[in-house]
Amino acid sequence: MPLNVMSASDMGIGEAGLTAIFGYVVVFVGLLLLMIVLYIMGAVFKSKAKKAEALKAAEQAAAPAEAPAAEPEKPLAPGSAGHVKRFDVPDKEAAMIMAIVADQLKKPLNELHFVSIKEVKEDEV
């Protein structure tokens, strides 16, 4: 029993145009469905994040208040690596030491993390 199979050369221009349009429609419907699925998943994750944030806020409100800090911390400058503990070293000298170290290491200052700076005195050596 022979099969009636059409090849691309047997197709007329009308059939080829209809096949192309049908292919485009299928692709765009698939993209539309994918977009809808992604939108729904985004909404689900946003609602979960909102619930978690509300739960965290409720826990913080229910937690007993801690003793206030002696001095409120100043906000860090952009690119800062945090606070440096200084032991008997003025601000100006600490800044110069950090700049010299950064220059010797050929690194930007914001890529270095200084934990503490302490002056070594003669009698300590």
PDB file of C-alpha atoms in Angstrom, residues 34-95:
ATOM      1  CA  LEU A  34       6.083  30.596  28.774  1.00  0.00           C
ATOM      2  CA  MET A  35       5.682  34.283  29.629  1.00  0.00           C
ATOM      3  CA  ILE A  36       2.483  33.558  31.582  1.00  0.00           C
ATOM      4  CA  VAL A  37       4.161  30.754  33.540  1.00  0.00           C
ATOM      5  CA  LEU A  38       7.121  32.997  34.416  1.00  0.00           C
ATOM      6  CA  TYR A  39       4.802  35.827  35.497  1.00  0.00           C
ATOM      7  CA  ILE A  40       2.841  33.478  37.773  1.00  0.00           C
ATOM      8  CA  MET A  41       6.020  32.036  39.303  1.00  0.00           C
ATOM      9  CA  GLY A  42       7.339  35.564  39.931  1.00  0.00           C
ATOM     10  CA  ALA A  43       4.099  36.484  41.705  1.00  0.00           C
ATOM     11  CA  VAL A  44       4.305  33.338  43.852  1.00  0.00           C
ATOM     12  CA  PHE A  45       7.900  34.066  44.895  1.00  0.00           C
ATOM     13  CA  LYS A  46       7.073  37.713  45.644  1.00  0.00           C
ATOM     14  CA  SER A  47       4.172  36.672  47.865  1.00  0.00           C
ATOM     15  CA  LYS A  48       6.396  34.177  49.701  1.00  0.00           C
ATOM     16  CA  ALA A  49       9.037  36.873  50.251  1.00  0.00           C
ATOM     17  CA  LYS A  50       6.378  39.292  51.499  1.00  0.00           C
ATOM     18  CA  LYS A  51       5.056  36.663  53.950  1.00  0.00           C
ATOM     19  CA  ALA A  52       8.577  35.927  55.198  1.00  0.00           C
ATOM     20  CA  GLU A  53       9.242  39.649  55.640  1.00  0.00           C
ATOM     21  CA  ALA A  54       5.994  40.086  57.584  1.00  0.00           C
ATOM     22  CA  LEU A  55       6.844  37.097  59.782  1.00  0.00           C
ATOM     23  CA  LYS A  56      10.320  38.494  60.473  1.00  0.00           C
ATOM     24  CA  ALA A  57       8.848  41.901  61.363  1.00  0.00           C
ATOM     25  CA  ALA A  58       6.380  40.226  63.720  1.00  0.00           C
ATOM     26  CA  GLU A  59       9.193  38.280  65.413  1.00  0.00           C
ATOM     27  CA  GLN A  60      11.223  41.458  65.854  1.00  0.00           C
ATOM     28  CA  ALA A  61       8.226  43.255  67.322  1.00  0.00           C
ATOM     29  CA  ALA A  62       7.594  40.386  69.743  1.00  0.00           C
ATOM     30  CA  ALA A  63      11.257  40.128  70.789  1.00  0.00           C
ATOM     31  CA  PRO A  64      12.236  42.110  73.890  1.00  0.00           C
ATOM     32  CA  ALA A  65      13.993  45.378  73.171  1.00  0.00           C
ATOM     33  CA  GLU A  66      17.748  45.296  73.669  1.00  0.00           C
ATOM     34  CA  ALA A  67      19.607  47.901  75.674  1.00  0.00           C
ATOM     35  CA  PRO A  68      20.383  50.961  73.544  1.00  0.00           C
ATOM     36  CA  ALA A  69      23.941  51.262  72.316  1.00  0.00           C
ATOM     37  CA  ALA A  70      26.178  53.831  73.960  1.00  0.00           C
ATOM     38  CA  GLU A  71      26.793  55.637  70.674  1.00  0.00           C
ATOM     39  CA  PRO A  72      24.953  55.086  67.394  1.00  0.00           C
ATOM     40  CA  GLU A  73      27.259  53.935  64.628  1.00  0.00           C
ATOM     41  CA  LYS A  74      27.887  56.256  61.730  1.00  0.00           C
ATOM     42  CA  PRO A  75      26.993  54.938  58.288  1.00  0.00           C
ATOM     43  CA  LEU A  76      29.979  53.586  56.383  1.00  0.00           C
ATOM     44  CA  ALA A  77      31.326  55.493  53.414  1.00  0.00           C
ATOM     45  CA  PRO A  78      30.809  53.945  49.953  1.00  0.00           C
ATOM     46  CA  GLY A  79      33.540  51.410  49.253  1.00  0.00           C
ATOM     47  CA  SER A  80      34.505  51.265  52.941  1.00  0.00           C
ATOM     48  CA  ALA A  81      35.602  47.966  54.455  1.00  0.00           C
ATOM     49  CA  GLY A  82      34.274  48.700  57.938  1.00  0.00           C
ATOM     50  CA  HIS A  83      35.615  50.139  61.158  1.00  0.00           C
ATOM     51  CA  VAL A  84      39.277  50.033  62.178  1.00  0.00           C
ATOM     52  CA  LYS A  85      40.209  49.679  65.836  1.00  0.00           C
ATOM     53  CA  ARG A  86      42.877  52.220  66.670  1.00  0.00           C
ATOM     54  CA  PHE A  87      45.050  51.959  69.781  1.00  0.00           C
ATOM     55  CA  ASP A  88      46.739  55.283  70.651  1.00  0.00           C
ATOM     56  CA  VAL A  89      46.860  56.307  66.958  1.00  0.00           C
ATOM     57  CA  PRO A  90      45.256  59.586  65.778  1.00  0.00           C
ATOM     58  CA  ASP A  91      42.928  59.609  62.750  1.00  0.00           C
ATOM     59  CA  LYS A  92      45.427  61.384  60.522  1.00  0.00           C
ATOM     60  CA  GLU A  93      48.241  58.903  61.224  1.00  0.00           C
ATOM     61  CA  ALA A  94      45.903  55.918  60.737  1.00  0.00           C
ATOM     62  CA  ALA A  95      44.807  57.313  57.373  1.00  0.00           C
TER      63      ALA A  95
END
